[in-house]
Amino acid sequence: MRAVVTGGAGFIGSHLVELFIEQGHDVHVIDNLVSGKKEQLHPDAHLYEADITDPQVISLAAGIKPDAIVHLAAQADVSRSLANPVYDLQVNTIGTLHMLEACLLAKTATLLLASSSAVYGMPPALQASSKWNITEETSTEPTSCYGLSKLMAERYVELYAKLYGIPGLVLRFANVYGPRQLPKGDGGVIAMYAKRICEGQSIRIHGDGGQTRDFIYVKDVAEASLLALVSNLTGTYHVCTGDAISILALTDRLEHLLGQSIKREYAPSRNGDIRHSRLSPLKLVDALGWTASTSFDEGLRQTLQSWGLSTI
Ligand SMILES: NC(=O)c1ccc[n+]([C@@H]2O[C@H](COP(=O)([O-])OP(=O)(O)OC[C@H]3O[C@@H](n4cnc5c(N)ncnc54)[C@H](O)[C@@H]3O)[C@@H](O)[C@H]2O)c1
């Protein structure tokens, strides 16, 4: 398969590119390197330094004649989306529209959109109990500009499938973690904690630490994405574990793996913080028989080691 991967020099993208190349696929990366890094890109990937908000990217991507466009490039920071909603819309929604236009021009390409659990906002049943799982049918009520721009991008993918028959695959990722994640933004709590531990600093827990997240290891996300693509899957699916892990439990696992206690400081809850976030993996299990295979401990161990930390 010949694939265009937008955002291929970023955190998730670089792992996905690696896997695609290991499996013998021809990979062309479009990235403006705003947060991605050339050094973390597989040497066999072809890099085009371009901006997905520039209309010229349509002919660039179509000219590669891809079988698939794996669209990961995004403004992925919730706080930034609130501070600069126009930029967020341009990158996440208009950027996606450009990739759909490229599929239309190339005639044969499938579009895989990396979406997010942020499209759901805070479903009341889940905020009341971490035991409840969001399904793909749960109503979407984004509580941030990021969630809304991703939801609009999804709707364009659905519309282009109906209007022009472009095969569209929307994968809503849970909280992804692993090596190469930048220690910033709202999603990168594990990277942030690893960095603080490296610096001998205390880690900051917002609120009581009882808030939960569905953490999934980045290599599992890459594996699910590739499998879904080669299986010609279309529609909307979660890529998640279905498990809810609290921030306090995360801290305990880090202490266990490092064999040392970690200094903790408590700070007030942040405005708009989601209490619980937990997705159901069942639709993807039914479609592909796929489940995430990396245990939380193993994923954490790999991540800590990538920061140069010794683990038991
Ligand atoms: N990290 C997570 O937990 C998570 C969860 C759900 C969904 N996602 C989605 O997965 C995708 C990848 O996220 P990530 O965590 O790897 O983020 P990242 O910031 O590491 O990667 C984004 C990549 O896109 C590139 N990029 C950004 N704006 C661009 C533009 N205008 N033109 C061209 N390239 C541009 C960046 O340089 C970077 O390489 C995003 O679509 C994000 O919304 C991530």
mmCIF file of C-alpha atoms and ligand atoms in Angstrom:
data_model
loop_
_atom_site.group_PDB
_atom_site.id
_atom_site.type_symbol
_atom_site.label_atom_id
_atom_site.label_comp_id
_atom_site.label_asym_id
_atom_site.label_seq_id
_atom_site.Cartn_x
_atom_site.Cartn_y
_atom_site.Cartn_z
ATOM 1 C CA MET A 1 0.000 0.000 0.000
ATOM 2 C CA ARG A 2 1.141 3.545 -0.675
ATOM 3 C CA ALA A 3 0.092 5.764 2.223
ATOM 4 C CA VAL A 4 0.242 9.469 2.850
ATOM 5 C CA VAL A 5 0.550 10.034 6.594
ATOM 6 C CA THR A 6 -0.116 13.608 7.672
ATOM 7 C CA GLY A 7 1.477 14.431 11.025
ATOM 8 C CA GLY A 8 3.808 11.456 10.542
ATOM 9 C CA ALA A 9 6.669 13.185 12.369
ATOM 10 C CA GLY A 10 4.582 13.583 15.530
ATOM 11 C CA PHE A 11 4.113 11.345 18.557
ATOM 12 C CA ILE A 12 1.520 8.851 17.271
ATOM 13 C CA GLY A 13 2.437 9.427 13.611
ATOM 14 C CA SER A 14 6.090 8.432 14.027
ATOM 15 C CA HIS A 15 5.110 5.066 15.567
ATOM 16 C CA LEU A 16 2.515 4.470 12.897
ATOM 17 C CA VAL A 17 5.004 5.283 10.112
ATOM 18 C CA GLU A 18 7.508 2.874 11.665
ATOM 19 C CA LEU A 19 4.971 0.036 11.724
ATOM 20 C CA PHE A 20 3.750 0.711 8.173
ATOM 21 C CA ILE A 21 7.340 0.630 6.865
ATOM 22 C CA GLU A 22 8.200 -2.520 8.858
ATOM 23 C CA GLN A 23 5.178 -4.166 7.199
ATOM 24 C CA GLY A 24 6.467 -3.221 3.732
ATOM 25 C CA HIS A 25 4.263 -0.223 2.930
ATOM 26 C CA ASP A 26 5.429 2.851 1.003
ATOM 27 C CA VAL A 27 5.034 5.861 3.307
ATOM 28 C CA HIS A 28 4.896 9.566 2.392
ATOM 29 C CA VAL A 29 4.691 11.990 5.291
ATOM 30 C CA ILE A 30 3.199 15.474 5.092
ATOM 31 C CA ASP A 31 4.136 17.504 8.155
ATOM 32 C CA ASN A 32 4.994 21.156 8.835
ATOM 33 C CA LEU A 33 7.054 20.080 11.880
ATOM 34 C CA VAL A 34 5.236 22.497 14.185
ATOM 35 C CA SER A 35 5.407 19.849 16.921
ATOM 36 C CA GLY A 36 6.786 16.877 14.978
ATOM 37 C CA LYS A 37 10.505 16.157 14.647
ATOM 38 C CA LYS A 38 12.491 15.031 11.602
ATOM 39 C CA GLU A 39 14.826 12.981 13.845
ATOM 40 C CA GLN A 40 12.015 10.699 14.968
ATOM 41 C CA LEU A 41 10.882 9.899 11.450
ATOM 42 C CA HIS A 42 11.838 6.497 9.996
ATOM 43 C CA PRO A 43 14.649 7.030 7.420
ATOM 44 C CA ASP A 44 12.681 5.201 4.697
ATOM 45 C CA ALA A 45 9.721 7.587 4.934
ATOM 46 C CA HIS A 46 9.534 10.365 2.334
ATOM 47 C CA LEU A 47 9.001 13.714 4.054
ATOM 48 C CA TYR A 48 7.189 16.671 2.461
ATOM 49 C CA GLU A 49 7.378 19.748 4.664
ATOM 50 C CA ALA A 50 3.982 21.299 4.006
ATOM 51 C CA ASP A 51 1.050 22.794 5.888
ATOM 52 C CA ILE A 52 -2.331 21.056 5.671
ATOM 53 C CA THR A 53 -4.104 24.434 5.880
ATOM 54 C CA ASP A 54 -2.487 25.494 2.581
ATOM 55 C CA PRO A 55 -4.784 24.559 -0.367
ATOM 56 C CA GLN A 56 -1.712 23.502 -2.382
ATOM 57 C CA VAL A 57 -1.488 20.468 -0.105
ATOM 58 C CA ILE A 58 -4.442 18.980 -2.052
ATOM 59 C CA SER A 59 -2.454 18.519 -5.265
ATOM 60 C CA LEU A 60 0.658 17.554 -3.301
ATOM 61 C CA ALA A 61 -1.134 14.677 -1.528
ATOM 62 C CA ALA A 62 -3.143 13.600 -4.613
ATOM 63 C CA GLY A 63 0.011 13.669 -6.755
ATOM 64 C CA ILE A 64 1.527 10.939 -4.557
ATOM 65 C CA LYS A 65 -1.344 8.711 -5.772
ATOM 66 C CA PRO A 66 -1.933 7.136 -2.372
ATOM 67 C CA ASP A 67 -4.150 4.154 -1.629
ATOM 68 C CA ALA A 68 -4.827 5.731 1.754
ATOM 69 C CA ILE A 69 -4.425 9.052 3.505
ATOM 70 C CA VAL A 70 -3.870 8.542 7.209
ATOM 71 C CA HIS A 71 -4.744 11.918 8.600
ATOM 72 C CA LEU A 72 -3.135 12.598 11.970
ATOM 73 C CA ALA A 73 -1.886 16.180 11.592
ATOM 74 C CA ALA A 74 -3.813 18.329 14.001
ATOM 75 C CA GLN A 75 -3.831 21.016 16.619
ATOM 76 C CA ALA A 76 -4.255 18.511 19.466
ATOM 77 C CA ASP A 77 -4.112 20.731 22.552
ATOM 78 C CA VAL A 78 -7.462 21.444 24.262
ATOM 79 C CA SER A 79 -6.278 24.592 26.106
ATOM 80 C CA ARG A 80 -4.788 26.001 22.915
ATOM 81 C CA SER A 81 -8.053 25.321 21.091
ATOM 82 C CA LEU A 82 -9.806 27.561 23.603
ATOM 83 C CA ALA A 83 -7.123 30.242 23.417
ATOM 84 C CA ASN A 84 -7.015 30.225 19.608
ATOM 85 C CA PRO A 85 -10.200 28.644 18.221
ATOM 86 C CA VAL A 86 -9.727 29.982 14.703
ATOM 87 C CA TYR A 87 -6.319 28.342 14.334
ATOM 88 C CA ASP A 88 -7.769 25.141 15.810
ATOM 89 C CA LEU A 89 -10.619 25.155 13.266
ATOM 90 C CA GLN A 90 -8.265 25.866 10.379
ATOM 91 C CA VAL A 91 -5.910 22.998 11.195
ATOM 92 C CA ASN A 92 -8.421 20.396 12.376
ATOM 93 C CA THR A 93 -11.436 20.992 10.153
ATOM 94 C CA ILE A 94 -10.165 22.794 7.054
ATOM 95 C CA GLY A 95 -7.014 20.630 7.091
ATOM 96 C CA THR A 96 -9.243 17.532 7.015
ATOM 97 C CA LEU A 97 -11.338 18.992 4.209
ATOM 98 C CA HIS A 98 -8.148 19.479 2.174
ATOM 99 C CA MET A 99 -7.275 15.809 2.703
ATOM 100 C CA LEU A 100 -10.765 14.764 1.575
ATOM 101 C CA GLU A 101 -10.352 16.916 -1.543
ATOM 102 C CA ALA A 102 -7.028 15.148 -2.123
ATOM 103 C CA CYS A 103 -8.837 11.768 -1.914
ATOM 104 C CA LEU A 104 -11.365 13.035 -4.430
ATOM 105 C CA LEU A 105 -8.615 14.172 -6.803
ATOM 106 C CA ALA A 106 -6.572 10.976 -6.364
ATOM 107 C CA LYS A 107 -9.767 8.944 -7.029
ATOM 108 C CA THR A 108 -8.673 5.769 -5.204
ATOM 109 C CA ALA A 109 -7.739 6.817 -1.693
ATOM 110 C CA THR A 110 -9.392 5.896 1.604
ATOM 111 C CA LEU A 111 -9.287 8.500 4.363
ATOM 112 C CA LEU A 112 -8.460 7.472 7.918
ATOM 113 C CA LEU A 113 -9.148 10.321 10.348
ATOM 114 C CA ALA A 114 -7.564 10.262 13.808
ATOM 115 C CA SER A 115 -10.333 11.574 16.017
ATOM 116 C CA SER A 116 -10.704 11.721 19.755
ATOM 117 C CA SER A 117 -12.854 10.936 22.784
ATOM 118 C CA ALA A 118 -13.017 14.750 23.139
ATOM 119 C CA VAL A 119 -15.999 14.677 20.727
ATOM 120 C CA TYR A 120 -18.164 13.295 23.580
ATOM 121 C CA GLY A 121 -17.518 15.992 26.161
ATOM 122 C CA MET A 122 -18.836 14.837 29.525
ATOM 123 C CA PRO A 123 -21.665 12.290 29.179
ATOM 124 C CA PRO A 124 -23.598 12.576 32.482
ATOM 125 C CA ALA A 125 -23.761 8.772 33.048
ATOM 126 C CA LEU A 126 -19.973 8.531 32.836
ATOM 127 C CA GLN A 127 -19.325 11.537 35.048
ATOM 128 C CA ALA A 128 -21.487 9.860 37.704
ATOM 129 C CA SER A 129 -19.646 6.519 37.523
ATOM 130 C CA SER A 130 -16.340 5.449 36.015
ATOM 131 C CA LYS A 131 -17.822 1.973 35.479
ATOM 132 C CA TRP A 132 -19.834 3.095 32.456
ATOM 133 C CA ASN A 133 -18.318 2.924 28.951
ATOM 134 C CA ILE A 134 -18.976 5.423 26.165
ATOM 135 C CA THR A 135 -20.051 3.669 22.952
ATOM 136 C CA GLU A 136 -19.822 5.046 19.417
ATOM 137 C CA GLU A 137 -23.584 5.759 19.643
ATOM 138 C CA THR A 138 -23.277 7.992 22.737
ATOM 139 C CA SER A 139 -24.329 11.540 21.860
ATOM 140 C CA THR A 140 -21.509 13.914 20.990
ATOM 141 C CA GLU A 141 -21.517 17.095 23.085
ATOM 142 C CA PRO A 142 -18.001 18.546 22.845
ATOM 143 C CA THR A 143 -16.975 20.865 25.683
ATOM 144 C CA SER A 144 -13.964 22.363 23.895
ATOM 145 C CA CYS A 145 -13.187 23.913 20.531
ATOM 146 C CA TYR A 146 -10.819 20.957 19.932
ATOM 147 C CA GLY A 147 -13.684 18.468 20.434
ATOM 148 C CA LEU A 148 -15.909 20.490 18.110
ATOM 149 C CA SER A 149 -13.332 20.920 15.337
ATOM 150 C CA LYS A 150 -12.628 17.158 15.441
ATOM 151 C CA LEU A 151 -16.370 16.416 15.336
ATOM 152 C CA MET A 152 -16.792 18.670 12.306
ATOM 153 C CA ALA A 153 -13.873 16.912 10.634
ATOM 154 C CA GLU A 154 -15.663 13.582 11.273
ATOM 155 C CA ARG A 155 -18.875 14.939 9.752
ATOM 156 C CA TYR A 156 -17.007 15.976 6.603
ATOM 157 C CA VAL A 157 -15.578 12.459 6.313
ATOM 158 C CA GLU A 158 -19.134 11.034 6.583
ATOM 159 C CA LEU A 159 -20.462 13.562 4.062
ATOM 160 C CA TYR A 160 -17.737 12.853 1.487
ATOM 161 C CA ALA A 161 -18.461 9.129 1.844
ATOM 162 C CA LYS A 162 -22.147 9.783 1.049
ATOM 163 C CA LEU A 163 -21.619 12.395 -1.667
ATOM 164 C CA TYR A 164 -18.632 10.930 -3.482
ATOM 165 C CA GLY A 165 -18.199 7.375 -2.171
ATOM 166 C CA ILE A 166 -14.822 8.100 -0.568
ATOM 167 C CA PRO A 167 -14.183 5.288 1.925
ATOM 168 C CA GLY A 168 -13.931 6.962 5.321
ATOM 169 C CA LEU A 169 -12.622 5.474 8.540
ATOM 170 C CA VAL A 170 -12.888 7.512 11.731
ATOM 171 C CA LEU A 171 -10.881 6.183 14.675
ATOM 172 C CA ARG A 172 -11.596 7.885 17.994
ATOM 173 C CA PHE A 173 -8.471 7.387 20.096
ATOM 174 C CA ALA A 174 -8.616 7.296 23.897
ATOM 175 C CA ASN A 175 -5.694 8.795 25.921
ATOM 176 C CA VAL A 176 -2.600 7.688 24.042
ATOM 177 C CA TYR A 177 0.761 7.453 25.859
ATOM 178 C CA GLY A 178 4.234 6.124 25.105
ATOM 179 C CA PRO A 179 7.734 7.088 23.998
ATOM 180 C CA ARG A 180 8.131 10.394 22.072
ATOM 181 C CA GLN A 181 5.043 12.021 23.567
ATOM 182 C CA LEU A 182 5.750 15.659 24.335
ATOM 183 C CA PRO A 183 5.450 16.515 28.054
ATOM 184 C CA LYS A 184 2.884 19.248 27.519
ATOM 185 C CA GLY A 185 -0.749 19.863 26.716
ATOM 186 C CA ASP A 186 -3.615 18.251 28.563
ATOM 187 C CA GLY A 187 -3.273 14.701 27.209
ATOM 188 C CA GLY A 188 0.359 14.111 28.031
ATOM 189 C CA VAL A 189 0.114 13.460 31.795
ATOM 190 C CA ILE A 190 2.348 10.358 31.692
ATOM 191 C CA ALA A 191 5.053 12.144 29.680
ATOM 192 C CA MET A 192 4.768 15.136 31.995
ATOM 193 C CA TYR A 193 5.172 12.968 35.083
ATOM 194 C CA ALA A 194 8.159 11.133 33.525
ATOM 195 C CA LYS A 195 9.841 14.464 32.818
ATOM 196 C CA ARG A 196 9.257 15.742 36.367
ATOM 197 C CA ILE A 197 10.628 12.494 37.843
ATOM 198 C CA CYS A 198 13.752 12.806 35.634
ATOM 199 C CA GLU A 199 14.277 16.330 36.957
ATOM 200 C CA GLY A 200 13.805 15.184 40.570
ATOM 201 C CA GLN A 201 10.690 17.365 40.855
ATOM 202 C CA SER A 202 7.376 16.521 42.460
ATOM 203 C CA ILE A 203 4.461 15.574 40.224
ATOM 204 C CA ARG A 204 1.290 17.644 40.306
ATOM 205 C CA ILE A 205 -2.106 16.024 40.871
ATOM 206 C CA HIS A 206 -5.106 18.199 40.071
ATOM 207 C CA GLY A 207 -8.076 17.685 42.388
ATOM 208 C CA ASP A 208 -8.214 14.482 44.439
ATOM 209 C CA GLY A 209 -6.568 12.263 41.813
ATOM 210 C CA GLY A 210 -9.718 10.133 41.537
ATOM 211 C CA GLN A 211 -10.336 11.254 37.936
ATOM 212 C CA THR A 212 -9.927 8.342 35.513
ATOM 213 C CA ARG A 213 -8.659 7.960 31.967
ATOM 214 C CA ASP A 214 -8.642 5.164 29.399
ATOM 215 C CA PHE A 215 -4.899 5.034 28.637
ATOM 216 C CA ILE A 216 -3.771 3.158 25.531
ATOM 217 C CA TYR A 217 -0.186 2.460 24.496
ATOM 218 C CA VAL A 218 0.895 4.153 21.275
ATOM 219 C CA LYS A 219 2.106 0.974 19.533
ATOM 220 C CA ASP A 220 -1.338 -0.581 20.062
ATOM 221 C CA VAL A 221 -2.894 2.480 18.404
ATOM 222 C CA ALA A 222 -0.546 2.099 15.418
ATOM 223 C CA GLU A 223 -1.353 -1.616 15.154
ATOM 224 C CA ALA A 224 -5.137 -1.081 15.270
ATOM 225 C CA SER A 225 -4.935 1.698 12.670
ATOM 226 C CA LEU A 226 -2.956 -0.411 10.203
ATOM 227 C CA LEU A 227 -5.158 -3.470 10.701
ATOM 228 C CA ALA A 228 -8.324 -1.399 10.203
ATOM 229 C CA LEU A 229 -6.935 0.080 6.992
ATOM 230 C CA VAL A 230 -5.782 -3.168 5.389
ATOM 231 C CA SER A 231 -9.121 -4.752 6.381
ATOM 232 C CA ASN A 232 -10.910 -2.014 4.352
ATOM 233 C CA LEU A 233 -12.938 -1.065 7.421
ATOM 234 C CA THR A 234 -15.151 2.022 7.122
ATOM 235 C CA GLY A 235 -17.258 3.842 9.725
ATOM 236 C CA THR A 236 -16.509 5.073 13.234
ATOM 237 C CA TYR A 237 -14.695 3.061 15.921
ATOM 238 C CA HIS A 238 -12.951 3.540 19.249
ATOM 239 C CA VAL A 239 -9.312 2.610 19.684
ATOM 240 C CA CYS A 240 -9.075 2.123 23.431
ATOM 241 C CA THR A 241 -8.626 -0.440 26.179
ATOM 242 C CA GLY A 242 -12.006 -0.033 27.897
ATOM 243 C CA ASP A 243 -10.227 0.225 31.276
ATOM 244 C CA ALA A 244 -10.413 3.242 33.560
ATOM 245 C CA ILE A 245 -7.279 4.129 35.531
ATOM 246 C CA SER A 246 -7.246 6.919 38.090
ATOM 247 C CA ILE A 247 -4.416 9.415 38.336
ATOM 248 C CA LEU A 248 -3.683 8.121 41.861
ATOM 249 C CA ALA A 249 -3.482 4.526 40.559
ATOM 250 C CA LEU A 250 -1.169 5.741 37.781
ATOM 251 C CA THR A 251 1.104 7.342 40.386
ATOM 252 C CA ASP A 252 1.156 4.114 42.406
ATOM 253 C CA ARG A 253 2.121 2.092 39.298
ATOM 254 C CA LEU A 254 4.937 4.547 38.527
ATOM 255 C CA GLU A 255 6.275 4.224 42.070
ATOM 256 C CA HIS A 256 6.127 0.446 41.833
ATOM 257 C CA LEU A 257 7.942 0.319 38.479
ATOM 258 C CA LEU A 258 10.597 2.816 39.534
ATOM 259 C CA GLY A 259 11.014 1.174 42.935
ATOM 260 C CA GLN A 260 10.967 4.578 44.615
ATOM 261 C CA SER A 261 8.443 6.966 46.070
ATOM 262 C CA ILE A 262 7.500 10.012 44.035
ATOM 263 C CA LYS A 263 6.936 13.418 45.582
ATOM 264 C CA ARG A 264 3.353 14.512 44.987
ATOM 265 C CA GLU A 265 1.839 17.965 45.185
ATOM 266 C CA TYR A 266 -1.888 18.612 44.990
ATOM 267 C CA ALA A 267 -3.375 21.509 43.016
ATOM 268 C CA PRO A 268 -6.986 22.612 42.480
ATOM 269 C CA SER A 269 -9.006 20.883 39.755
ATOM 270 C CA ARG A 270 -8.717 22.595 36.399
ATOM 271 C CA ASN A 271 -11.699 24.324 34.860
ATOM 272 C CA GLY A 272 -13.570 22.008 32.491
ATOM 273 C CA ASP A 273 -11.571 18.913 33.511
ATOM 274 C CA ILE A 274 -13.472 15.720 32.660
ATOM 275 C CA ARG A 275 -13.940 13.498 35.748
ATOM 276 C CA HIS A 276 -14.054 10.164 33.940
ATOM 277 C CA SER A 277 -13.221 9.084 30.411
ATOM 278 C CA ARG A 278 -13.668 5.478 29.400
ATOM 279 C CA LEU A 279 -14.536 4.139 25.950
ATOM 280 C CA SER A 280 -15.985 0.813 24.868
ATOM 281 C CA PRO A 281 -13.671 -1.216 22.596
ATOM 282 C CA LEU A 282 -16.417 -3.690 21.586
ATOM 283 C CA LYS A 283 -17.301 -2.351 18.135
ATOM 284 C CA LEU A 284 -13.691 -2.705 16.960
ATOM 285 C CA VAL A 285 -13.423 -6.119 18.649
ATOM 286 C CA ASP A 286 -16.515 -7.254 16.725
ATOM 287 C CA ALA A 287 -15.208 -5.870 13.427
ATOM 288 C CA LEU A 288 -11.587 -7.030 13.601
ATOM 289 C CA GLY A 289 -11.188 -9.268 16.632
ATOM 290 C CA TRP A 290 -8.538 -6.769 17.781
ATOM 291 C CA THR A 291 -7.784 -5.814 21.367
ATOM 292 C CA ALA A 292 -4.906 -3.800 22.794
ATOM 293 C CA SER A 293 -2.171 -6.244 23.829
ATOM 294 C CA THR A 294 0.217 -4.057 25.847
ATOM 295 C CA SER A 295 -0.439 -4.192 29.589
ATOM 296 C CA PHE A 296 -0.446 -0.867 31.413
ATOM 297 C CA ASP A 297 2.683 -1.852 33.367
ATOM 298 C CA GLU A 298 4.535 -2.836 30.203
ATOM 299 C CA GLY A 299 3.549 0.359 28.389
ATOM 300 C CA LEU A 300 4.595 2.454 31.379
ATOM 301 C CA ARG A 301 7.893 0.567 31.622
ATOM 302 C CA GLN A 302 8.687 1.288 27.931
ATOM 303 C CA THR A 303 7.761 4.931 28.390
ATOM 304 C CA LEU A 304 9.876 5.411 31.542
ATOM 305 C CA GLN A 305 12.842 3.700 29.881
ATOM 306 C CA SER A 306 12.523 6.034 26.878
ATOM 307 C CA TRP A 307 13.103 8.860 29.386
ATOM 308 C CA GLY A 308 16.274 7.122 30.568
ATOM 309 C CA LEU A 309 14.691 5.979 33.848
ATOM 310 C CA SER A 310 15.493 2.532 35.291
ATOM 311 C CA THR A 311 12.574 0.262 36.035
ATOM 312 C CA ILE A 312 12.181 -3.032 37.884
HETATM 313 N N1 LIG B 1 -2.172 11.925 21.892
HETATM 314 C C1 LIG B 1 -3.403 11.555 22.223
HETATM 315 O O1 LIG B 1 -3.650 11.121 23.353
HETATM 316 C C2 LIG B 1 -4.522 11.637 21.214
HETATM 317 C C3 LIG B 1 -5.801 11.220 21.622
HETATM 318 C C4 LIG B 1 -6.859 11.284 20.708
HETATM 319 C C5 LIG B 1 -6.619 11.726 19.418
HETATM 320 N N2 LIG B 1 -5.366 12.140 19.037
HETATM 321 C C6 LIG B 1 -5.187 12.601 17.666
HETATM 322 O O2 LIG B 1 -4.092 11.890 17.087
HETATM 323 C C7 LIG B 1 -3.409 12.738 16.154
HETATM 324 C C8 LIG B 1 -1.925 12.792 16.464
HETATM 325 O O3 LIG B 1 -1.745 13.344 17.758
HETATM 326 P P1 LIG B 1 -0.321 13.371 18.500
HETATM 327 O O4 LIG B 1 -0.584 13.205 19.943
HETATM 328 O O5 LIG B 1 0.629 12.482 17.800
HETATM 329 O O6 LIG B 1 0.067 14.900 18.273
HETATM 330 P P2 LIG B 1 1.452 15.546 17.783
HETATM 331 O O7 LIG B 1 1.330 17.012 18.049
HETATM 332 O O8 LIG B 1 2.626 14.807 18.352
HETATM 333 O O9 LIG B 1 1.419 15.271 16.227
HETATM 334 C C9 LIG B 1 0.773 16.122 15.313
HETATM 335 C C10 LIG B 1 1.648 16.216 14.085
HETATM 336 O O10 LIG B 1 0.970 17.027 13.134
HETATM 337 C C11 LIG B 1 1.879 18.014 12.637
HETATM 338 N N3 LIG B 1 1.078 19.192 12.272
HETATM 339 C C12 LIG B 1 0.365 19.992 13.127
HETATM 340 N N4 LIG B 1 -0.216 20.990 12.426
HETATM 341 C C13 LIG B 1 0.110 20.794 11.118
HETATM 342 C C14 LIG B 1 -0.202 21.494 9.929
HETATM 343 N N5 LIG B 1 -0.953 22.605 9.926
HETATM 344 N N6 LIG B 1 0.292 21.014 8.757
HETATM 345 C C15 LIG B 1 1.062 19.893 8.733
HETATM 346 N N7 LIG B 1 1.406 19.206 9.830
HETATM 347 C C16 LIG B 1 0.931 19.648 11.021
HETATM 348 C C17 LIG B 1 2.851 18.265 13.766
HETATM 349 O O11 LIG B 1 4.090 18.809 13.355
HETATM 350 C C18 LIG B 1 3.003 16.866 14.357
HETATM 351 O O12 LIG B 1 4.021 16.157 13.704
HETATM 352 C C19 LIG B 1 -4.108 14.089 16.218
HETATM 353 O O13 LIG B 1 -5.043 14.149 15.168
HETATM 354 C C20 LIG B 1 -4.826 14.068 17.558
HETATM 355 O O14 LIG B 1 -5.961 14.893 17.545
HETATM 356 C C21 LIG B 1 -4.323 12.108 19.916
#
